[in-house]
Amino acid sequence: MDFKIAVLAGDGIGPEISVQGVDVMSAVCEKFGHKVSYEYALCGADAIDKVGDPFPEATYEICKNADAVLFSAVGDPKFDNDPTAKVRPEQGLLAMRKKLGLFANIRPVQTFKCLVHKSPLKAELVDGADFLCIRELTGGMYFGEKYQDNDKAYDTNMYTRPEIERILKVGFEYAMKRRKHLTVVDKANVLASSRLWRQIAQEMAPQYPEVTTDYMFVDNAAMKMIQEPKFFDVMVTENTFGDILTDEGSVISGSMGLLPSASTGESTPVFEPIHGSWPQAKGLNIANPLAQILSVAMLFEYFDLKEEGALIRKAVDASLDAYVRTPEIQVEGQPKYGTKEVGAWVVDYIKKA
């Protein structure tokens, strides 16, 4: 297969982990006889500094014409600390999702046996936890009508039936491929938008009789993820709730540097780590590249290249078992490895496999 990949490294540690993802993709393509080409584009604070737009039209064109986007991270403290800033790096991420029609964010939450001790939860709670968070990505408060003055502000949480139906369809279909259990997360006891979500989910559930469908208020879901993470198989929810719950779920594994994600929909899919730009670590060679590398595994799996994805996952597991780890997950007394060293080890493993 021929791949044309748009690479958006972005800000902070983005360029450092991006290199590792590209190197892994190149190694896998070489091993399995795929051809791959890369086109690099600006986004985030880097793009604001250079062209004044966090997702310029040239970047959109490159993404639109690619088979997939390998994205890293956006964000910079100089924007975070300026509430008056009219243009922000994160607006580029929202613009990318909207322009490419990426309405479904797929975030796996899984634990690694050798890292269960790093989780803030007890080992017996997290060992074996493996669930999928599916977040609606282009509707709700993040994209609804907004207003702000010195005395009043509002964000409109609007959803339409087609938006809800298409993301629920994704949820049911993923549940069919897994353990056939779907949890629809909402706040139907308070919010009209959530009541529409629940109504439509109840209408669609009979189309998937093999799937056990349950419904959970978002506050209860947040508690359940901590008390009993192994309860969940596939969780589907709206944009704002999904943003919060997926970050909560990410710490179950013990490090945000371990989990990838995919954003799919009407156009070019985007594959990215779930973590942010971590500007404090920029240039220090300490950022964990494994989430970026695992996002490459998700990329191959999206194109039904399961053997390629499995090899990457095997390489990542082997690196963890061999204590080839960045500082935040390293065991005391083991050698120190940086971003480049971990990436190079994974590439070498792939080449020798």
CSV table of N, CA and C in Angstrom, one decimal, residues 62-180:
chain,number,residue,atom,x,y,z
A,62,ILE,N,-3.0,20.3,2.7
A,62,ILE,CA,-2.1,19.2,2.9
A,62,ILE,C,-2.8,18.0,3.6
A,63,CYS,N,-3.6,18.4,4.6
A,63,CYS,CA,-4.3,17.3,5.4
A,63,CYS,C,-5.4,16.7,4.5
A,64,LYS,N,-6.1,17.5,3.8
A,64,LYS,CA,-7.3,17.1,3.0
A,64,LYS,C,-6.8,16.1,1.9
A,65,ASN,N,-5.6,16.3,1.4
A,65,ASN,CA,-5.1,15.5,0.3
A,65,ASN,C,-4.2,14.3,0.7
A,66,ALA,N,-4.1,14.1,2.0
A,66,ALA,CA,-3.3,13.0,2.6
A,66,ALA,C,-4.2,11.8,2.9
A,67,ASP,N,-3.6,10.7,3.0
A,67,ASP,CA,-4.3,9.5,3.4
A,67,ASP,C,-4.6,9.5,4.9
A,68,ALA,N,-3.7,10.1,5.7
A,68,ALA,CA,-3.9,10.2,7.1
A,68,ALA,C,-3.0,11.4,7.6
A,69,VAL,N,-3.3,11.9,8.8
A,69,VAL,CA,-2.6,12.9,9.5
A,69,VAL,C,-1.9,12.3,10.7
A,70,LEU,N,-0.6,12.5,10.8
A,70,LEU,CA,0.1,12.1,12.1
A,70,LEU,C,0.4,13.5,12.8
A,71,PHE,N,-0.4,13.6,13.9
A,71,PHE,CA,-0.4,14.9,14.6
A,71,PHE,C,0.2,14.7,16.0
A,72,SER,N,0.9,15.7,16.5
A,72,SER,CA,1.6,15.6,17.8
A,72,SER,C,0.9,16.4,18.9
A,73,ALA,N,1.1,17.7,19.0
A,73,ALA,CA,0.5,18.5,20.1
A,73,ALA,C,0.5,20.0,19.8
A,74,VAL,N,-0.4,20.7,20.3
A,74,VAL,CA,-0.4,22.2,20.2
A,74,VAL,C,-0.6,22.8,21.6
A,75,GLY,N,-0.1,24.0,21.8
A,75,GLY,CA,-0.2,24.7,23.1
A,75,GLY,C,1.0,25.4,23.5
A,76,ASP,N,0.8,26.6,24.1
A,76,ASP,CA,2.0,27.4,24.5
A,76,ASP,C,1.6,28.3,25.7
A,77,PRO,N,2.4,28.4,26.7
A,77,PRO,CA,2.0,29.2,27.9
A,77,PRO,C,1.7,30.6,27.6
A,78,LYS,N,2.3,31.2,26.6
A,78,LYS,CA,2.1,32.6,26.4
A,78,LYS,C,0.7,32.9,26.0
A,79,PHE,N,0.0,31.9,25.4
A,79,PHE,CA,-1.5,32.0,25.1
A,79,PHE,C,-2.3,31.6,26.3
A,80,ASP,N,-1.9,30.6,27.0
A,80,ASP,CA,-2.6,30.1,28.2
A,80,ASP,C,-2.8,31.3,29.2
A,81,ASN,N,-1.7,32.0,29.4
A,81,ASN,CA,-1.7,33.1,30.4
A,81,ASN,C,-2.2,34.4,30.0
A,82,ASP,N,-2.8,34.5,28.8
A,82,ASP,CA,-3.4,35.7,28.2
A,82,ASP,C,-4.8,35.5,27.9
A,83,PRO,N,-5.8,35.8,28.8
A,83,PRO,CA,-7.2,35.5,28.6
A,83,PRO,C,-7.8,36.5,27.5
A,84,THR,N,-7.0,37.5,27.1
A,84,THR,CA,-7.5,38.4,26.1
A,84,THR,C,-7.1,38.0,24.7
A,85,ALA,N,-6.3,37.0,24.6
A,85,ALA,CA,-5.8,36.6,23.2
A,85,ALA,C,-6.9,36.1,22.3
A,86,LYS,N,-7.0,36.7,21.2
A,86,LYS,CA,-8.1,36.4,20.2
A,86,LYS,C,-7.8,35.2,19.4
A,87,VAL,N,-6.5,34.9,19.2
A,87,VAL,CA,-6.1,33.7,18.4
A,87,VAL,C,-5.3,32.8,19.4
A,88,ARG,N,-5.7,31.5,19.4
A,88,ARG,CA,-5.0,30.6,20.3
A,88,ARG,C,-4.7,29.3,19.6
A,89,PRO,N,-3.6,28.6,20.0
A,89,PRO,CA,-3.2,27.4,19.4
A,89,PRO,C,-4.3,26.3,19.3
A,90,GLU,N,-5.1,26.2,20.4
A,90,GLU,CA,-6.1,25.1,20.4
A,90,GLU,C,-7.2,25.4,19.4
A,91,GLN,N,-7.3,26.6,18.9
A,91,GLN,CA,-8.3,26.9,17.9
A,91,GLN,C,-8.0,26.2,16.6
A,92,GLY,N,-6.7,26.0,16.4
A,92,GLY,CA,-6.2,25.2,15.2
A,92,GLY,C,-6.7,23.8,15.3
A,93,LEU,N,-6.6,23.2,16.5
A,93,LEU,CA,-7.1,21.8,16.6
A,93,LEU,C,-8.6,21.7,16.3
A,94,LEU,N,-9.4,22.7,16.9
A,94,LEU,CA,-10.8,22.7,16.6
A,94,LEU,C,-11.1,22.9,15.2
A,95,ALA,N,-10.3,23.8,14.5
A,95,ALA,CA,-10.5,24.0,13.1
A,95,ALA,C,-10.2,22.8,12.3
A,96,MET,N,-9.2,22.1,12.6
A,96,MET,CA,-8.8,20.9,11.9
A,96,MET,C,-10.0,19.8,12.0
A,97,ARG,N,-10.5,19.7,13.2
A,97,ARG,CA,-11.6,18.7,13.4
A,97,ARG,C,-12.8,19.1,12.6
A,98,LYS,N,-13.1,20.4,12.6
A,98,LYS,CA,-14.3,20.9,11.9
A,98,LYS,C,-14.2,20.8,10.4
A,99,LYS,N,-13.0,21.3,9.9
A,99,LYS,CA,-12.8,21.3,8.4
A,99,LYS,C,-12.7,19.9,7.8
A,100,LEU,N,-12.1,19.0,8.6
A,100,LEU,CA,-12.0,17.6,8.1
A,100,LEU,C,-13.2,16.7,8.4
A,101,GLY,N,-14.2,17.3,9.2
A,101,GLY,CA,-15.4,16.5,9.5
A,101,GLY,C,-15.1,15.4,10.5
A,102,LEU,N,-14.1,15.6,11.4
A,102,LEU,CA,-13.7,14.5,12.3
A,102,LEU,C,-14.6,14.5,13.5
A,103,PHE,N,-15.7,13.8,13.4
A,103,PHE,CA,-16.7,13.9,14.5
A,103,PHE,C,-16.6,12.8,15.6
A,104,ALA,N,-15.7,11.8,15.3
A,104,ALA,CA,-15.5,10.7,16.3
A,104,ALA,C,-14.1,10.7,16.8
A,105,ASN,N,-13.9,10.9,18.1
A,105,ASN,CA,-12.6,10.7,18.7
A,105,ASN,C,-12.6,9.3,19.4
A,106,ILE,N,-11.6,8.5,19.1
A,106,ILE,CA,-11.5,7.2,19.6
A,106,ILE,C,-10.3,7.1,20.6
A,107,ARG,N,-10.6,6.9,21.9
A,107,ARG,CA,-9.5,6.9,22.8
A,107,ARG,C,-9.5,5.5,23.6
A,108,PRO,N,-8.5,4.7,23.3
A,108,PRO,CA,-8.5,3.5,24.1
A,108,PRO,C,-7.8,3.8,25.5
A,109,VAL,N,-8.4,3.1,26.5
A,109,VAL,CA,-7.8,3.2,27.9
A,109,VAL,C,-7.4,1.8,28.2
A,110,GLN,N,-6.1,1.5,28.4
A,110,GLN,CA,-5.7,0.2,28.7
A,110,GLN,C,-4.5,0.3,29.7
A,111,THR,N,-4.3,-0.8,30.4
A,111,THR,CA,-3.2,-0.8,31.4
A,111,THR,C,-2.1,-1.8,30.8
A,112,PHE,N,-0.9,-1.5,31.2
A,112,PHE,CA,0.2,-2.4,30.9
A,112,PHE,C,0.6,-3.1,32.2
A,113,LYS,N,0.7,-4.4,32.1
A,113,LYS,CA,0.9,-5.2,33.4
A,113,LYS,C,2.2,-4.7,34.1
A,114,CYS,N,3.2,-4.4,33.4
A,114,CYS,CA,4.5,-4.0,34.0
A,114,CYS,C,4.4,-2.6,34.6
A,115,LEU,N,3.3,-1.9,34.4
A,115,LEU,CA,3.2,-0.5,34.9
A,115,LEU,C,2.0,-0.3,35.8
A,116,VAL,N,1.3,-1.4,36.1
A,116,VAL,CA,0.2,-1.3,37.0
A,116,VAL,C,0.5,-0.5,38.3
A,117,HIS,N,1.7,-0.7,38.8
A,117,HIS,CA,2.1,0.0,40.0
A,117,HIS,C,2.2,1.5,39.9
A,118,LYS,N,2.3,2.0,38.6
A,118,LYS,CA,2.3,3.4,38.4
A,118,LYS,C,1.0,4.1,38.4
A,119,SER,N,-0.1,3.3,38.3
A,119,SER,CA,-1.4,3.9,38.3
A,119,SER,C,-1.7,4.4,39.7
A,120,PRO,N,-2.5,5.6,39.8
A,120,PRO,CA,-2.9,6.1,41.1
A,120,PRO,C,-3.9,5.2,41.8
A,121,LEU,N,-4.5,4.3,41.1
A,121,LEU,CA,-5.5,3.4,41.6
A,121,LEU,C,-4.8,2.1,42.1
A,122,LYS,N,-5.5,1.3,42.9
A,122,LYS,CA,-5.0,0.1,43.4
A,122,LYS,C,-4.9,-0.9,42.3
A,123,ALA,N,-3.9,-1.8,42.3
A,123,ALA,CA,-3.6,-2.7,41.3
A,123,ALA,C,-4.8,-3.6,40.9
A,124,GLU,N,-5.5,-4.0,42.0
A,124,GLU,CA,-6.6,-5.0,41.7
A,124,GLU,C,-7.8,-4.3,41.0
A,125,LEU,N,-7.8,-2.9,41.0
A,125,LEU,CA,-8.9,-2.2,40.3
A,125,LEU,C,-8.5,-2.0,38.8
A,126,VAL,N,-7.2,-1.8,38.5
A,126,VAL,CA,-6.8,-1.4,37.2
A,126,VAL,C,-6.2,-2.6,36.3
A,127,ASP,N,-5.7,-3.6,37.0
A,127,ASP,CA,-5.1,-4.7,36.3
A,127,ASP,C,-6.2,-5.4,35.3
A,128,GLY,N,-6.0,-5.3,34.0
A,128,GLY,CA,-6.9,-5.8,33.1
A,128,GLY,C,-7.9,-4.8,32.6
A,129,ALA,N,-7.9,-3.6,33.1
A,129,ALA,CA,-8.9,-2.6,32.6
A,129,ALA,C,-8.5,-2.3,31.1
A,130,ASP,N,-9.6,-2.3,30.3
A,130,ASP,CA,-9.4,-2.1,28.8
A,130,ASP,C,-10.7,-1.7,28.3
A,131,PHE,N,-10.9,-0.4,28.0
A,131,PHE,CA,-12.1,0.1,27.5
A,131,PHE,C,-11.8,1.3,26.5
A,132,LEU,N,-12.9,1.6,25.7
A,132,LEU,CA,-12.8,2.6,24.6
A,132,LEU,C,-13.7,3.7,24.9
A,133,CYS,N,-13.1,4.9,24.9
A,133,CYS,CA,-14.0,6.2,25.0
A,133,CYS,C,-14.2,6.7,23.6
A,134,ILE,N,-15.4,6.9,23.3
A,134,ILE,CA,-15.8,7.5,22.0
A,134,ILE,C,-16.5,8.8,22.3
A,135,ARG,N,-15.8,9.9,21.8
A,135,ARG,CA,-16.2,11.3,22.1
A,135,ARG,C,-16.7,12.0,20.9
A,136,GLU,N,-17.9,12.5,20.9
A,136,GLU,CA,-18.3,13.4,19.8
A,136,GLU,C,-17.4,14.6,19.7
A,137,LEU,N,-17.0,15.0,18.5
A,137,LEU,CA,-15.9,15.9,18.5
A,137,LEU,C,-16.2,17.3,17.8
A,138,THR,N,-17.3,17.4,17.1
A,138,THR,CA,-17.5,18.6,16.3
A,138,THR,C,-18.8,19.4,16.7
A,139,GLY,N,-19.4,19.0,17.8
A,139,GLY,CA,-20.7,19.7,18.2
A,139,GLY,C,-20.6,20.1,19.6
A,140,GLY,N,-21.7,20.5,20.2
A,140,GLY,CA,-21.8,20.8,21.6
A,140,GLY,C,-21.2,22.2,21.9
A,141,MET,N,-20.9,22.5,23.2
A,141,MET,CA,-20.5,23.8,23.6
A,141,MET,C,-19.2,24.3,22.9
A,142,TYR,N,-18.3,23.4,22.5
A,142,TYR,CA,-17.1,23.9,21.9
A,142,TYR,C,-17.3,24.6,20.6
A,143,PHE,N,-18.4,24.2,19.9
A,143,PHE,CA,-18.7,24.8,18.6
A,143,PHE,C,-20.0,25.6,18.6
A,144,GLY,N,-20.8,25.6,19.7
A,144,GLY,CA,-22.0,26.4,19.7
A,144,GLY,C,-21.8,27.9,19.8
A,145,GLU,N,-22.9,28.6,19.7
A,145,GLU,CA,-22.9,30.0,19.7
A,145,GLU,C,-22.3,30.5,21.1
A,146,LYS,N,-21.5,31.5,21.0
A,146,LYS,CA,-20.8,32.0,22.2
A,146,LYS,C,-20.9,33.5,22.4
A,147,TYR,N,-20.8,33.9,23.6
A,147,TYR,CA,-20.9,35.4,23.9
A,147,TYR,C,-20.1,35.7,25.2
A,148,GLN,N,-19.4,36.8,25.2
A,148,GLN,CA,-18.7,37.2,26.4
A,148,GLN,C,-18.6,38.7,26.5
A,149,ASP,N,-18.9,39.3,27.6
A,149,ASP,CA,-18.6,40.7,27.9
A,149,ASP,C,-18.1,40.7,29.3
A,150,ASN,N,-17.9,41.9,29.9
A,150,ASN,CA,-17.4,42.0,31.3
A,150,ASN,C,-18.3,41.4,32.3
A,151,ASP,N,-19.6,41.3,32.0
A,151,ASP,CA,-20.5,40.9,33.0
A,151,ASP,C,-21.3,39.6,32.7
A,152,LYS,N,-21.2,39.1,31.5
A,152,LYS,CA,-22.0,37.9,31.1
A,152,LYS,C,-21.2,37.1,30.0
A,153,ALA,N,-21.4,35.8,30.1
A,153,ALA,CA,-20.8,35.0,29.1
A,153,ALA,C,-21.7,33.7,28.9
A,154,TYR,N,-21.7,33.1,27.7
A,154,TYR,CA,-22.4,31.9,27.6
A,154,TYR,C,-21.9,31.1,26.4
A,155,ASP,N,-22.0,29.8,26.5
A,155,ASP,CA,-21.7,28.8,25.4
A,155,ASP,C,-22.9,28.0,25.2
A,156,THR,N,-23.3,27.7,24.0
A,156,THR,CA,-24.5,27.0,23.7
A,156,THR,C,-24.2,25.5,23.4
A,157,ASN,N,-24.8,24.6,24.1
A,157,ASN,CA,-24.6,23.2,23.9
A,157,ASN,C,-25.7,22.6,23.0
A,158,MET,N,-25.5,22.8,21.7
A,158,MET,CA,-26.6,22.3,20.8
A,158,MET,C,-26.1,21.1,20.0
A,159,TYR,N,-27.1,20.2,19.9
A,159,TYR,CA,-26.9,19.0,19.1
A,159,TYR,C,-28.1,18.7,18.2
A,160,THR,N,-27.8,18.2,17.0
A,160,THR,CA,-28.9,17.8,16.1
A,160,THR,C,-29.0,16.3,16.1
A,161,ARG,N,-30.1,15.8,15.6
A,161,ARG,CA,-30.3,14.3,15.5
A,161,ARG,C,-29.3,13.6,14.6
A,162,PRO,N,-29.0,14.2,13.5
A,162,PRO,CA,-27.9,13.5,12.7
A,162,PRO,C,-26.6,13.4,13.3
A,163,GLU,N,-26.2,14.5,14.1
A,163,GLU,CA,-24.9,14.5,14.8
A,163,GLU,C,-24.9,13.4,15.8
A,164,ILE,N,-26.0,13.2,16.5
A,164,ILE,CA,-26.1,12.2,17.6
A,164,ILE,C,-26.1,10.8,17.0
A,165,GLU,N,-26.9,10.6,16.0
A,165,GLU,CA,-27.1,9.3,15.4
A,165,GLU,C,-25.7,8.8,14.8
A,166,ARG,N,-25.0,9.6,14.2
A,166,ARG,CA,-23.7,9.1,13.6
A,166,ARG,C,-22.7,8.7,14.6
A,167,ILE,N,-22.6,9.5,15.7
A,167,ILE,CA,-21.6,9.1,16.7
A,167,ILE,C,-22.1,7.9,17.5
A,168,LEU,N,-23.4,7.8,17.8
A,168,LEU,CA,-23.9,6.6,18.4
A,168,LEU,C,-23.7,5.3,17.6
A,169,LYS,N,-23.8,5.5,16.3
A,169,LYS,CA,-23.6,4.4,15.4
A,169,LYS,C,-22.1,3.9,15.5
A,170,VAL,N,-21.2,4.8,15.6
A,170,VAL,CA,-19.8,4.5,15.8
A,170,VAL,C,-19.7,3.7,17.1
A,171,GLY,N,-20.3,4.1,18.2
A,171,GLY,CA,-20.3,3.5,19.5
A,171,GLY,C,-20.8,2.1,19.4
A,172,PHE,N,-22.0,1.9,18.8
A,172,PHE,CA,-22.5,0.5,18.7
A,172,PHE,C,-21.7,-0.4,17.9
A,173,GLU,N,-21.1,0.1,16.8
A,173,GLU,CA,-20.3,-0.7,15.9
A,173,GLU,C,-19.0,-1.2,16.6
A,174,TYR,N,-18.4,-0.3,17.4
A,174,TYR,CA,-17.2,-0.6,18.1
A,174,TYR,C,-17.5,-1.7,19.2
A,175,ALA,N,-18.7,-1.5,19.8
A,175,ALA,CA,-19.1,-2.5,20.9
A,175,ALA,C,-19.3,-3.9,20.2
A,176,MET,N,-19.8,-3.9,19.0
A,176,MET,CA,-20.0,-5.2,18.4
A,176,MET,C,-18.7,-5.9,18.1
A,177,LYS,N,-17.6,-5.1,17.9
A,177,LYS,CA,-16.3,-5.7,17.6
A,177,LYS,C,-15.6,-6.1,18.9
A,178,ARG,N,-16.1,-5.6,20.1
A,178,ARG,CA,-15.4,-5.9,21.3
A,178,ARG,C,-16.2,-6.8,22.2
A,179,ARG,N,-16.6,-6.4,23.4
A,179,ARG,CA,-17.3,-7.3,24.3
A,179,ARG,C,-18.8,-7.0,24.4
A,180,LYS,N,-19.3,-6.3,23.4
A,180,LYS,CA,-20.7,-6.0,23.2
A,180,LYS,C,-21.4,-5.4,24.4
